Coordinates of C-alpha atoms and ligand atoms in Angstrom, one line a residue:
Chain L
M11 CA 5.6 29.3 28.1
A12 CA 2.2 27.8 28.8
N13 CA 0.2 29.6 25.1
W14 CA -3.3 27.9 26.9
T15 CA -5.7 28.4 23.1
R16 CA -9.0 26.7 23.1
A17 CA -9.4 24.4 20.5
C18 CA -12.5 23.2 20.9
G19 CA -15.9 22.1 23.5
V20 CA -15.8 19.4 25.2
E21 CA -19.1 18.0 23.4
D22 CA -17.9 18.6 20.0
I23 CA -15.6 15.4 20.3
D24 CA -17.2 11.9 20.6
L25 CA -16.1 9.3 22.9
E26 CA -12.8 7.5 21.2
D27 CA -13.1 10.1 17.9
V28 CA -11.2 12.5 17.8
G29 CA -10.7 16.4 16.2
R30 CA -9.6 19.2 13.8
F31 CA -7.8 22.5 15.0
D32 CA -6.1 25.1 12.9
H33 CA -3.9 27.0 14.4
A34 CA -1.7 30.1 13.1
G35 CA -1.4 27.8 10.1
R36 CA -1.1 24.2 11.6
V37 CA -3.3 21.3 12.0
F38 CA -3.4 19.5 15.6
A39 CA -6.0 16.7 16.0
I40 CA -7.6 16.3 19.3
Y41 CA -8.8 13.5 20.6
R42 CA -11.6 12.2 23.9
A43 CA -10.9 8.9 24.7
P44 CA -13.3 5.8 26.0
D45 CA -12.5 7.0 29.6
G46 CA -13.4 11.3 28.9
Q47 CA -9.8 12.3 28.9
F48 CA -8.6 14.4 26.8
Y49 CA -5.5 14.3 24.7
A50 CA -3.4 16.3 21.5
T51 CA -1.1 16.0 19.2
D52 CA 0.0 17.3 15.6
G53 CA -2.6 16.9 13.2
I54 CA -0.6 15.4 10.3
C55 CA 1.2 12.7 10.5
T56 CA 5.2 12.3 10.0
H57 CA 5.3 9.6 7.1
E58 CA 2.9 11.4 4.6
H59 CA 1.1 14.8 4.6
A60 CA -2.4 13.0 5.9
I61 CA -4.9 14.9 8.8
L62 CA -4.9 12.6 11.8
S63 CA -8.6 13.9 12.4
D64 CA -10.4 12.0 9.3
G65 CA -8.9 8.7 10.9
L66 CA -10.2 6.8 13.1
V67 CA -10.1 6.0 16.6
M68 CA -9.3 3.0 18.2
D69 CA -9.0 2.9 22.5
H70 CA -5.6 4.9 22.6
L71 CA -4.3 4.9 19.2
I72 CA -4.9 6.5 16.2
E73 CA -5.2 5.3 12.3
C74 CA -3.6 7.3 10.2
P75 CA -6.6 7.5 7.5
K76 CA -4.1 7.3 4.2
H77 CA -1.8 4.1 4.9
M78 CA -2.6 3.2 8.4
G79 CA 0.8 4.3 10.4
R80 CA -0.6 4.0 14.0
F81 CA 0.7 6.6 17.4
D82 CA -0.7 6.1 20.8
Y83 CA -2.1 9.8 20.9
R84 CA -0.8 9.9 24.9
S85 CA 2.4 10.0 24.2
G86 CA 2.6 10.7 20.1
A87 CA 4.7 7.3 20.3
A88 CA 4.8 5.5 16.4
R89 CA 3.2 1.8 16.9
G90 CA 4.6 0.4 13.6
A91 CA 4.8 0.6 10.2
P92 CA 4.9 2.6 8.1
V93 CA 5.2 5.7 10.8
C94 CA 8.6 5.6 12.8
V95 CA 8.9 9.2 14.2
A96 CA 6.6 10.1 16.9
L97 CA 3.6 12.9 16.5
R98 CA 4.1 15.9 18.7
T99 CA 1.7 16.2 21.4
Y100 CA 0.8 19.0 23.9
P101 CA -0.7 19.3 26.9
V102 CA -4.2 19.1 27.6
R103 CA -6.8 21.2 30.8
V104 CA -10.8 21.3 30.3
E105 CA -12.4 24.2 31.4
G106 CA -15.7 24.5 32.0
D107 CA -17.2 23.1 29.0
D108 CA -13.7 24.4 26.7
V109 CA -10.9 22.2 26.0
L110 CA -7.6 24.2 25.7
I111 CA -4.1 23.4 24.8
D112 CA -1.2 25.1 25.4
L113 CA 0.9 25.7 22.6
G114 CA 3.9 25.9 24.5
Chain T
M335 CA 27.5 -20.3 15.2
S336 CA 24.4 -20.2 13.2
A337 CA 25.0 -19.5 10.1
G338 CA 22.1 -17.4 10.1
A339 CA 18.3 -15.9 8.4
V340 CA 18.9 -14.4 5.2
I341 CA 16.6 -12.1 3.4
V342 CA 16.4 -12.2 -1.1
G343 CA 14.7 -9.3 -1.7
A344 CA 14.9 -5.7 0.0
G345 CA 11.5 -4.1 -1.0
E346 CA 8.3 -3.5 1.3
A347 CA 8.7 -7.4 2.4
G348 CA 12.4 -8.5 3.1
V349 CA 13.3 -5.1 4.7
G350 CA 10.3 -5.4 6.9
A351 CA 11.3 -8.8 7.6
A352 CA 14.4 -8.1 8.7
F353 CA 13.4 -5.7 11.1
A354 CA 10.4 -7.7 12.8
L355 CA 13.2 -10.5 12.8
R356 CA 14.6 -8.1 14.9
A357 CA 11.5 -7.7 17.4
A358 CA 10.8 -11.2 17.4
G359 CA 14.5 -11.4 19.7
Y360 CA 15.4 -13.6 16.5
A361 CA 19.6 -13.0 18.2
G362 CA 21.0 -14.3 14.4
P363 CA 23.0 -12.8 11.9
V364 CA 21.0 -11.3 9.5
T365 CA 21.7 -10.6 5.8
L366 CA 19.2 -8.3 3.4
I367 CA 19.9 -8.8 -0.4
G368 CA 18.8 -6.6 -2.6
G369 CA 19.4 -6.0 -6.4
E370 CA 19.2 -2.0 -6.1
A371 CA 21.7 0.0 -5.7
E372 CA 19.6 2.3 -3.9
L373 CA 18.8 2.8 -0.1
P374 CA 15.4 0.5 -0.4
Y375 CA 12.6 2.3 -0.8
E376 CA 8.6 3.0 -0.6
R377 CA 7.2 2.5 -4.5
P378 CA 4.4 3.9 -4.3
P379 CA 5.7 7.0 -4.3
L380 CA 6.9 6.2 -8.3
S381 CA 3.5 6.5 -9.6
K382 CA 2.9 9.8 -7.7
D383 CA 5.2 11.7 -5.9
V384 CA 8.5 11.0 -7.2
L385 CA 7.0 10.9 -11.0
G386 CA 6.1 14.8 -10.2
G387 CA 9.3 15.4 -9.0
G388 CA 10.0 14.6 -5.7
A389 CA 12.6 12.2 -3.8
L390 CA 12.6 8.5 -3.3
K391 CA 10.9 8.0 0.3
P392 CA 13.2 5.2 2.0
I393 CA 11.7 2.8 4.4
R394 CA 13.8 2.7 6.6
A395 CA 16.4 6.0 7.4
E396 CA 20.2 3.6 6.9
A397 CA 21.3 4.3 10.3
D398 CA 18.8 1.7 11.7
Y399 CA 20.3 -0.8 9.7
A400 CA 23.5 -1.0 11.8
A401 CA 21.8 0.2 14.6
A402 CA 19.0 -3.4 14.1
G403 CA 22.3 -5.8 13.7
I404 CA 21.2 -6.0 9.9
T405 CA 24.4 -6.3 7.4
L406 CA 22.4 -4.7 3.7
L407 CA 23.5 -6.2 1.0
R408 CA 23.3 -3.4 -1.9
G409 CA 22.6 -3.5 -5.4
R410 CA 23.7 -7.3 -5.4
T411 CA 21.7 -10.5 -7.4
V412 CA 21.2 -13.7 -6.3
R413 CA 21.3 -16.2 -8.5
R414 CA 20.9 -19.9 -7.4
V415 CA 20.2 -21.7 -4.3
R416 CA 21.7 -24.5 -3.1
R417 CA 18.8 -26.3 -1.1
E418 CA 21.4 -29.4 -0.1
A419 CA 24.1 -26.8 1.3
R420 CA 21.7 -24.2 2.5
E421 CA 23.8 -21.4 0.8
I422 CA 23.3 -18.7 -1.9
A423 CA 25.1 -17.6 -4.5
F424 CA 25.4 -14.3 -6.3
E425 CA 25.7 -13.5 -9.6
D426 CA 29.0 -11.6 -8.5
G427 CA 30.4 -15.0 -7.2
G428 CA 30.7 -15.9 -3.4
G429 CA 27.7 -17.3 -1.2
L430 CA 26.6 -17.3 1.4
G431 CA 25.2 -19.9 4.2
Y432 CA 21.8 -19.8 6.1
D433 CA 20.1 -21.7 8.1
R434 CA 16.7 -20.4 7.2
L435 CA 15.9 -18.4 4.1
L436 CA 13.3 -15.6 3.1
L437 CA 12.8 -14.8 -0.4
A438 CA 11.0 -11.5 -1.1
T439 CA 11.4 -10.8 -4.7
G440 CA 8.7 -9.7 -5.6
A441 CA 7.3 -9.4 -9.5
A442 CA 8.4 -8.0 -12.2
P443 CA 6.9 -5.4 -15.6
R444 CA 4.9 -7.6 -17.9
R445 CA 6.1 -6.9 -21.6
L446 CA 4.3 -5.9 -24.0
Q447 CA 4.3 -8.8 -26.9
V448 CA 2.6 -7.0 -29.8
P449 CA 4.5 -6.8 -32.6
G450 CA 6.7 -3.9 -33.5
A451 CA 7.1 -4.1 -28.6
E452 CA 10.5 -4.5 -28.9
A453 CA 11.9 -2.1 -32.3
G454 CA 11.8 1.1 -30.1
P455 CA 11.7 2.9 -26.6
V456 CA 8.6 1.8 -24.4
H457 CA 8.4 2.3 -20.6
T458 CA 8.0 0.5 -17.6
L459 CA 7.2 1.5 -13.9
R460 CA 8.4 -0.6 -11.1
D461 CA 12.0 1.0 -10.0
A462 CA 13.2 4.3 -9.1
A463 CA 15.1 4.0 -12.0
D464 CA 12.6 3.4 -13.6
A465 CA 11.1 6.4 -12.6
F466 CA 14.0 8.4 -12.7
A467 CA 13.7 7.6 -16.8
L468 CA 10.3 8.6 -17.6
R469 CA 10.4 11.2 -15.4
A470 CA 13.1 12.8 -17.2
A471 CA 11.4 11.5 -20.4
I472 CA 7.9 13.0 -20.4
E473 CA 7.9 17.3 -21.0
P474 CA 4.8 19.8 -21.4
G475 CA 2.9 19.2 -24.2
M476 CA 4.7 15.8 -25.5
R477 CA 1.8 12.8 -26.2
V478 CA 2.7 10.4 -24.1
A479 CA 0.7 6.6 -24.8
I480 CA 0.0 4.7 -22.0
I481 CA -0.8 0.4 -22.5
G482 CA -2.8 -0.6 -19.5
G483 CA -5.6 1.5 -17.6
G484 CA -5.1 -0.5 -13.8
L485 CA -3.8 2.1 -10.9
I486 CA -0.2 1.7 -12.1
G487 CA -1.5 2.8 -15.5
L488 CA -4.0 5.5 -14.7
E489 CA -1.1 6.9 -11.3
V490 CA 1.2 7.5 -14.6
A491 CA -2.6 8.8 -16.4
A492 CA -2.5 11.7 -13.5
A493 CA 1.1 12.6 -13.3
A494 CA 1.9 12.5 -17.2
R495 CA -0.9 15.5 -17.5
G496 CA 0.1 17.4 -14.5
R497 CA 3.4 17.6 -15.8
G498 CA 1.9 19.0 -19.0
A499 CA 1.6 15.9 -21.2
A500 CA -1.4 15.6 -23.7
V501 CA -1.9 11.8 -22.2
T502 CA -4.1 8.4 -23.8
V503 CA -4.6 5.3 -21.8
L504 CA -5.0 2.2 -24.0
E505 CA -7.3 -0.2 -22.2
A506 CA -8.1 -3.7 -23.7
G507 CA -10.9 -4.4 -21.1
P508 CA -14.6 -2.9 -21.5
R509 CA -13.9 -1.0 -18.8
L510 CA -11.1 0.8 -16.2
L511 CA -9.3 -1.4 -13.8
G512 CA -10.9 -5.0 -14.1
R513 CA -9.0 -6.2 -11.4
G514 CA -10.1 -5.5 -8.0
V515 CA -12.0 -2.3 -8.4
P516 CA -15.7 -2.0 -8.4
A517 CA -17.0 -0.8 -12.0
E518 CA -19.4 1.9 -10.3
L519 CA -16.1 2.9 -8.2
A520 CA -13.7 3.1 -12.0
A521 CA -16.8 5.0 -13.6
I522 CA -16.5 7.9 -11.8
L523 CA -12.3 7.4 -11.7
A524 CA -12.7 7.6 -15.8
V525 CA -14.9 10.6 -15.1
A526 CA -12.2 12.4 -13.6
H527 CA -9.1 11.2 -16.0
R528 CA -11.7 12.7 -18.9
S529 CA -11.8 16.1 -17.4
N530 CA -8.6 16.1 -16.4
G531 CA -7.6 16.4 -20.0
V532 CA -6.7 12.1 -20.9
R533 CA -8.4 10.7 -23.6
L534 CA -9.5 7.2 -22.5
C535 CA -9.5 4.4 -24.9
T536 CA -11.2 1.0 -23.8
S537 CA -12.0 -2.8 -25.3
C538 CA -8.8 -1.0 -27.5
S539 CA -6.7 -4.0 -27.7
L540 CA -3.4 -3.3 -29.0
A541 CA -2.4 -5.4 -32.4
E542 CA 1.1 -3.3 -33.0
I543 CA 3.1 -0.2 -32.9
V544 CA 5.3 0.9 -36.6
W545 CA 7.9 3.0 -35.5
R546 CA 8.8 6.0 -38.1
D547 CA 11.0 8.5 -36.6
G548 CA 10.8 8.3 -32.9
V549 CA 6.4 8.1 -33.2
A550 CA 5.1 5.2 -32.0
D551 CA 1.6 4.6 -34.0
L552 CA 0.1 2.2 -31.7
R553 CA -2.5 0.0 -34.4
S554 CA -5.3 -1.2 -32.3
A555 CA -7.7 -4.5 -33.3
D556 CA -10.0 -2.3 -34.7
G557 CA -8.1 -0.7 -37.2
S558 CA -8.5 3.0 -35.2
G559 CA -4.2 4.0 -33.9
T560 CA -2.8 6.9 -31.8
L561 CA 0.5 8.9 -31.9
A562 CA 3.1 9.1 -29.7
D563 CA 6.0 10.9 -28.3
L564 CA 6.4 8.6 -25.8
V565 CA 5.1 4.8 -25.0
V566 CA 4.0 3.4 -21.2
A567 CA 3.3 -0.4 -20.5
A568 CA 1.2 -1.1 -17.9
I569 CA -0.2 -4.4 -17.7
G570 CA 0.6 -5.7 -15.0
V571 CA 3.0 -7.2 -13.1
A572 CA 4.5 -11.1 -13.0
P573 CA 5.8 -12.6 -9.5
R574 CA 9.3 -13.5 -10.0
T575 CA 9.3 -17.2 -9.5
E576 CA 12.6 -18.0 -11.6
L577 CA 15.1 -18.2 -8.3
A578 CA 12.4 -20.7 -6.4
A579 CA 11.5 -22.2 -9.2
A580 CA 15.4 -23.2 -10.5
A581 CA 16.0 -24.2 -6.8
G582 CA 13.2 -27.3 -7.4
L583 CA 10.4 -25.3 -5.1
A584 CA 6.9 -25.6 -5.7
V585 CA 5.4 -22.3 -8.1
D586 CA 1.3 -21.6 -8.9
N587 CA 1.2 -18.1 -9.8
G588 CA 3.5 -16.9 -6.8
I589 CA 6.3 -19.5 -5.2
A590 CA 3.6 -21.3 -3.9
V591 CA 3.3 -21.1 0.4
D592 CA 1.2 -22.4 2.7
A593 CA -1.1 -20.4 5.2
E594 CA 2.0 -20.2 7.6
L595 CA 3.9 -19.0 4.3
R596 CA 6.9 -21.8 3.9
T597 CA 7.7 -22.8 0.5
S598 CA 8.0 -26.8 -0.4
D599 CA 10.6 -26.4 2.0
A600 CA 10.6 -25.8 5.3
A601 CA 13.6 -23.9 5.5
I602 CA 13.2 -21.8 2.8
L603 CA 9.9 -18.7 3.7
A604 CA 8.6 -16.4 0.7
A605 CA 6.4 -13.0 1.4
G606 CA 5.0 -10.5 -0.6
D607 CA 4.0 -10.3 -4.6
C608 CA 6.2 -12.9 -5.2
C609 CA 4.4 -15.9 -3.5
S610 CA 1.0 -17.1 -3.4
F611 CA -0.5 -18.4 -0.2
P612 CA -4.3 -20.0 1.0
H613 CA -5.7 -17.2 3.3
P614 CA -7.9 -19.1 5.9
L615 CA -11.1 -15.5 5.7
F616 CA -11.8 -16.5 2.4
G617 CA -12.1 -20.5 2.5
G618 CA -8.2 -21.2 1.5
R619 CA -9.1 -19.4 -1.1
R620 CA -5.0 -19.2 -2.9
L621 CA -4.8 -15.6 -3.5
R622 CA -1.8 -13.8 -5.1
L623 CA -1.6 -10.1 -4.1
E624 CA 0.3 -7.0 -5.0
S625 CA 0.4 -4.6 -2.4
W626 CA 1.8 -2.4 -0.1
Q627 CA 0.0 -3.4 2.7
N628 CA 0.0 -7.1 1.9
A629 CA 3.9 -6.8 0.8
Q630 CA 4.5 -5.8 4.8
E631 CA 1.9 -8.3 7.2
L632 CA 3.3 -11.5 5.2
G633 CA 6.8 -10.0 6.3
Q634 CA 6.3 -9.2 9.4
L635 CA 4.9 -12.6 9.5
A636 CA 7.0 -14.5 7.4
A637 CA 9.6 -13.0 10.3
L638 CA 7.8 -14.5 13.2
N639 CA 7.4 -18.5 11.8
L640 CA 11.3 -18.2 10.4
T641 CA 11.7 -18.3 15.0
G642 CA 9.7 -20.5 15.2
G643 CA 5.9 -19.0 15.3
R644 CA 3.3 -20.7 13.6
Q645 CA 1.1 -18.6 12.7
A646 CA -1.5 -18.5 9.8
V647 CA -2.2 -15.7 8.1
S648 CA -4.1 -13.5 9.1
H649 CA -4.2 -9.8 7.6
V650 CA -7.1 -8.3 5.7
P651 CA -6.1 -7.3 1.4
W652 CA -5.7 -3.6 2.1
M653 CA -4.7 -1.2 -0.8
W654 CA -5.2 3.0 -1.8
S655 CA -4.2 4.6 -4.7
D656 CA -4.1 8.0 -5.6
Q657 CA -4.6 10.4 -9.3
Y658 CA -5.6 13.9 -9.0
A659 CA -7.4 15.1 -5.6
L660 CA -8.9 11.3 -5.4
G661 CA -8.3 9.0 -2.7
L662 CA -9.4 5.1 -3.7
Q663 CA -9.0 2.6 -1.5
V664 CA -10.5 -1.5 -1.3
A665 CA -10.6 -4.3 1.6
G666 CA -11.2 -7.4 1.0
L667 CA -11.9 -9.0 -1.9
P668 CA -15.0 -6.9 -3.6
A669 CA -14.7 -9.7 -6.5
A670 CA -15.9 -12.2 -3.9
G671 CA -19.1 -10.8 -3.2
A672 CA -22.3 -11.7 -4.7
A673 CA -24.1 -8.6 -3.9
T674 CA -22.9 -4.7 -3.2
V675 CA -24.6 -2.4 -0.6
A676 CA -24.2 1.3 -1.4
R677 CA -23.9 4.5 0.9
H678 CA -23.5 7.7 -0.7
H679 CA -22.4 10.5 1.7
G680 CA -23.5 11.9 -1.0
G681 CA -20.4 15.3 -2.8
D682 CA -18.4 12.8 -4.9
R683 CA -17.5 10.6 -1.8
L684 CA -19.1 6.7 -2.0
T685 CA -18.4 3.8 0.1
L686 CA -19.3 -0.2 -1.5
F687 CA -19.8 -3.0 0.6
H688 CA -19.4 -6.5 -1.1
L689 CA -21.8 -9.8 1.0
G690 CA -21.0 -12.7 0.7
A691 CA -23.6 -15.1 -0.4
D692 CA -23.8 -16.0 3.6
G693 CA -23.5 -12.2 4.2
R694 CA -20.4 -12.1 5.3
L695 CA -18.4 -8.8 5.0
V696 CA -15.8 -10.1 2.5
G697 CA -15.1 -6.8 1.1
A698 CA -15.1 -2.5 0.9
S699 CA -14.3 0.0 -1.3
G700 CA -14.6 3.7 -1.6
L701 CA -13.6 6.6 -3.7
G702 CA -13.5 9.8 -2.6
P703 CA -11.5 13.9 -1.9
G704 CA -8.7 13.0 0.0
N705 CA -8.8 10.5 2.7
S706 CA -12.6 10.6 3.2
V707 CA -13.4 7.1 2.8
A708 CA -10.1 6.2 4.8
R709 CA -12.6 6.3 8.4
D710 CA -15.4 3.7 5.8
I711 CA -12.4 1.9 4.9
A712 CA -10.7 1.5 8.3
I713 CA -14.4 0.0 9.6
A714 CA -15.2 -2.6 7.8
R715 CA -11.6 -3.8 7.3
R716 CA -12.4 -4.8 11.2
L717 CA -15.2 -6.0 10.0
I718 CA -14.1 -8.2 7.3
G719 CA -10.9 -9.6 9.4
A720 CA -14.4 -11.0 12.2
R721 CA -15.9 -12.1 9.7
A722 CA -20.0 -10.3 10.7
A723 CA -22.0 -10.7 8.4
P724 CA -24.0 -6.8 9.0
D725 CA -27.2 -5.7 8.1
A726 CA -27.3 -4.4 4.6
A727 CA -29.5 -1.5 4.8
Y728 CA -27.5 -0.8 8.2
L729 CA -24.6 -0.4 6.4
A730 CA -26.5 1.3 3.4
D731 CA -27.7 4.5 5.6
P732 CA -25.2 6.2 5.6
S733 CA -26.5 8.2 9.1
A734 CA -25.8 5.4 10.7
S735 CA -22.6 4.7 12.8
L736 CA -20.9 2.0 11.5
K737 CA -18.2 2.2 14.5
A738 CA -21.2 0.9 16.6
L739 CA -20.4 -2.0 14.6
L740 CA -17.4 -2.9 16.2
S741 CA -18.2 -3.0 19.6
L742 CA -20.6 -5.7 18.4
L743 CA -17.5 -7.7 18.1
P744 CA -15.4 -9.6 19.5
A745 CA -12.4 -8.1 21.7
A746 CA -9.2 -8.5 19.4
A747 CA -11.1 -6.8 16.2
G748 CA -9.2 -3.8 17.0
Ligands
FAD1600 C1 5.5 2.2 -8.9 C2 4.3 1.4 -7.6 C3 3.4 2.4 -7.4 C4 2.8 1.9 -6.5 N1 1.6 2.0 -5.8 C5 0.7 1.6 -4.9 C6 -0.5 2.2 -4.3 O1 -0.4 3.1 -3.9 N2 -0.6 1.2 -2.9 C7 -0.6 -0.1 -2.5 O2 -1.6 -1.1 -2.0 N3 1.0 -0.3 -3.2 C8 1.2 -0.1 -4.2 N4 2.2 0.0 -5.4 C9 2.3 -1.9 -5.1 C10 3.8 -1.7 -3.8 O3 4.6 -1.1 -3.9 C11 4.2 -3.5 -4.2 O4 3.1 -4.6 -3.3 C12 5.2 -4.1 -3.0 O5 6.6 -2.5 -3.2 C13 5.7 -5.1 -2.6 O6 7.1 -5.3 -2.4 P1 7.7 -6.6 -2.2 O7 9.4 -6.2 -0.9 O8 7.0 -8.0 -2.2 O9 8.5 -6.7 -3.4 P2 9.3 -5.6 -4.3 O10 9.1 -4.1 -4.2 O11 9.2 -6.1 -5.7 O12 10.7 -5.8 -3.9 C14 11.5 -7.1 -4.1 C15 12.7 -6.8 -3.9 O13 13.9 -7.8 -4.1 C16 14.2 -7.7 -5.4 N5 15.1 -8.8 -6.4 C17 14.5 -9.9 -6.8 N6 15.1 -10.5 -6.9 C18 16.5 -11.1 -6.6 C19 17.1 -11.0 -6.4 N7 17.6 -13.0 -7.5 N8 18.6 -10.8 -5.4 C20 18.1 -9.8 -4.6 N9 17.5 -9.1 -4.7 C21 16.3 -9.4 -5.6 C22 13.7 -6.6 -6.7 O14 15.0 -6.2 -6.7 C23 13.4 -4.8 -5.4 O15 14.4 -5.0 -4.7 C24 3.1 0.2 -5.7 C25 3.7 -0.5 -6.7 C26 4.6 0.5 -8.5 C27 5.7 -0.2 -8.4
FES1601 S1 0.3 9.4 6.2 FE1 0.1 8.4 7.7 S2 0.9 6.6 7.5 FE2 0.9 6.9 5.9

């Protein structure tokens, strides 16, 4: 069942950057790609406990702030040591000035 | 059939190399040999989470090895490399042929050399077995003395405080972290340790240990003494070069390899803590690094070059340490800098940029709560790799976007 929730405003996140969204005890990461598209993944690395929104976005990759594990935030796919488990992704929709994510 | 690729040492470098061989399309047999009994695990958590009670963290799941067609031999030590026959001999008998060999033997803790050091139990920390022994030995209220104020010594100090021990760190040098971490950051860490109740004693050169009824009396050269129920020596590591040296390979502060990681025998490469290599980014200066990322990068590069590649080392060195709530990260070679520029973010977050005499960024280091300096360091790493010479005043201004500097670089810097 869809469960669309407002995560942030469109202008809250710069192009090629990431923001943090906390909801119901969970942490999410919201990305704004260089082309302006928004994406969302779980906000905690699959390697150890690190908040991904402290990391660096380059193109379509998020680099974990703790040990440089990388993920493609569009698919959640792990891109090299030390991460080998993918991130969960969430559907995103922009409505007016709001970025909504579907928590399912 | 080809004798295949043999990797000696199943640490971060060896395991990474084994999987990278497959990723590079190598189809011959791959045998990964490790002297330890455990499924290959990450060492950094040993002095952090594991001392605090956590479990070992495997580098890869056990099933991954079989799935990739990697034969993992655990608890087997290689005693000799017979280069003429292209085979290795095991300590427990038998041997194995190779047509390419990677030495990823890591490093071993240096042992205390002072009188009395052998007369009682002195812990070191390198392997899982060491961490379990240390964890079992530390009890609340116990007096723990750590010899060596380097990264491992300080992480052990933080973990021992976490377990309620009374901790003293004895450091022979004038300050903590004299190797590789800038003085400004070491000073902040010293404050953190003191406020967490650690007694720090710098310029404190251990001269002798006298044991009485299981208690160690650590006598310093200046005549002062410290009593301890438990002694940990964290005075650095030495590269494991015995196999290479006995096989007649060149050794120079580690197994000496060229920028493509080849030893003086072109069929044998070396990677990780065990080797020293010339780094093109730093004028070909010969480095031996003891860090997790370096072991991973060199392991992967070795795999490429074992399968016919001709790539030179290019990674920007990087390491981190976690102590209490603080995260330290260092990129490049701060010590190669001629000038330091500080970016004060306010609070207890500080990033330092280290500029070479020619204005190039050669290092960056930062310390702050959690991973708060990670972005600065991630950007600096790319600038260092691209040989950028950013403006010092810009670097010092916390409101100036560091990331904007990346858009001025050639595209390959990501
Ligand atoms: C407690 C601790 C904490 C650390 N924390 C950090 C940190 O926070 N950040 C960071 O960047 N780095 C850290 N490091 C450093 C990092 O873990 C090492 O740089 C890295 O593990 C090196 O990997 P390696 O594969 O070269 O060697 P190793 O990990 O030492 O692996 C070598 C392996 O080879 C085996 N071996 C050796 N000789 C033989 C033989 N003849 N036959 C069979 N097997 C053999 C050894 O038993 C060992 O298992 C830490 C290290 C330790 C010990
Ligand atoms: S916590 Fe993300 S890479 Fe280790």
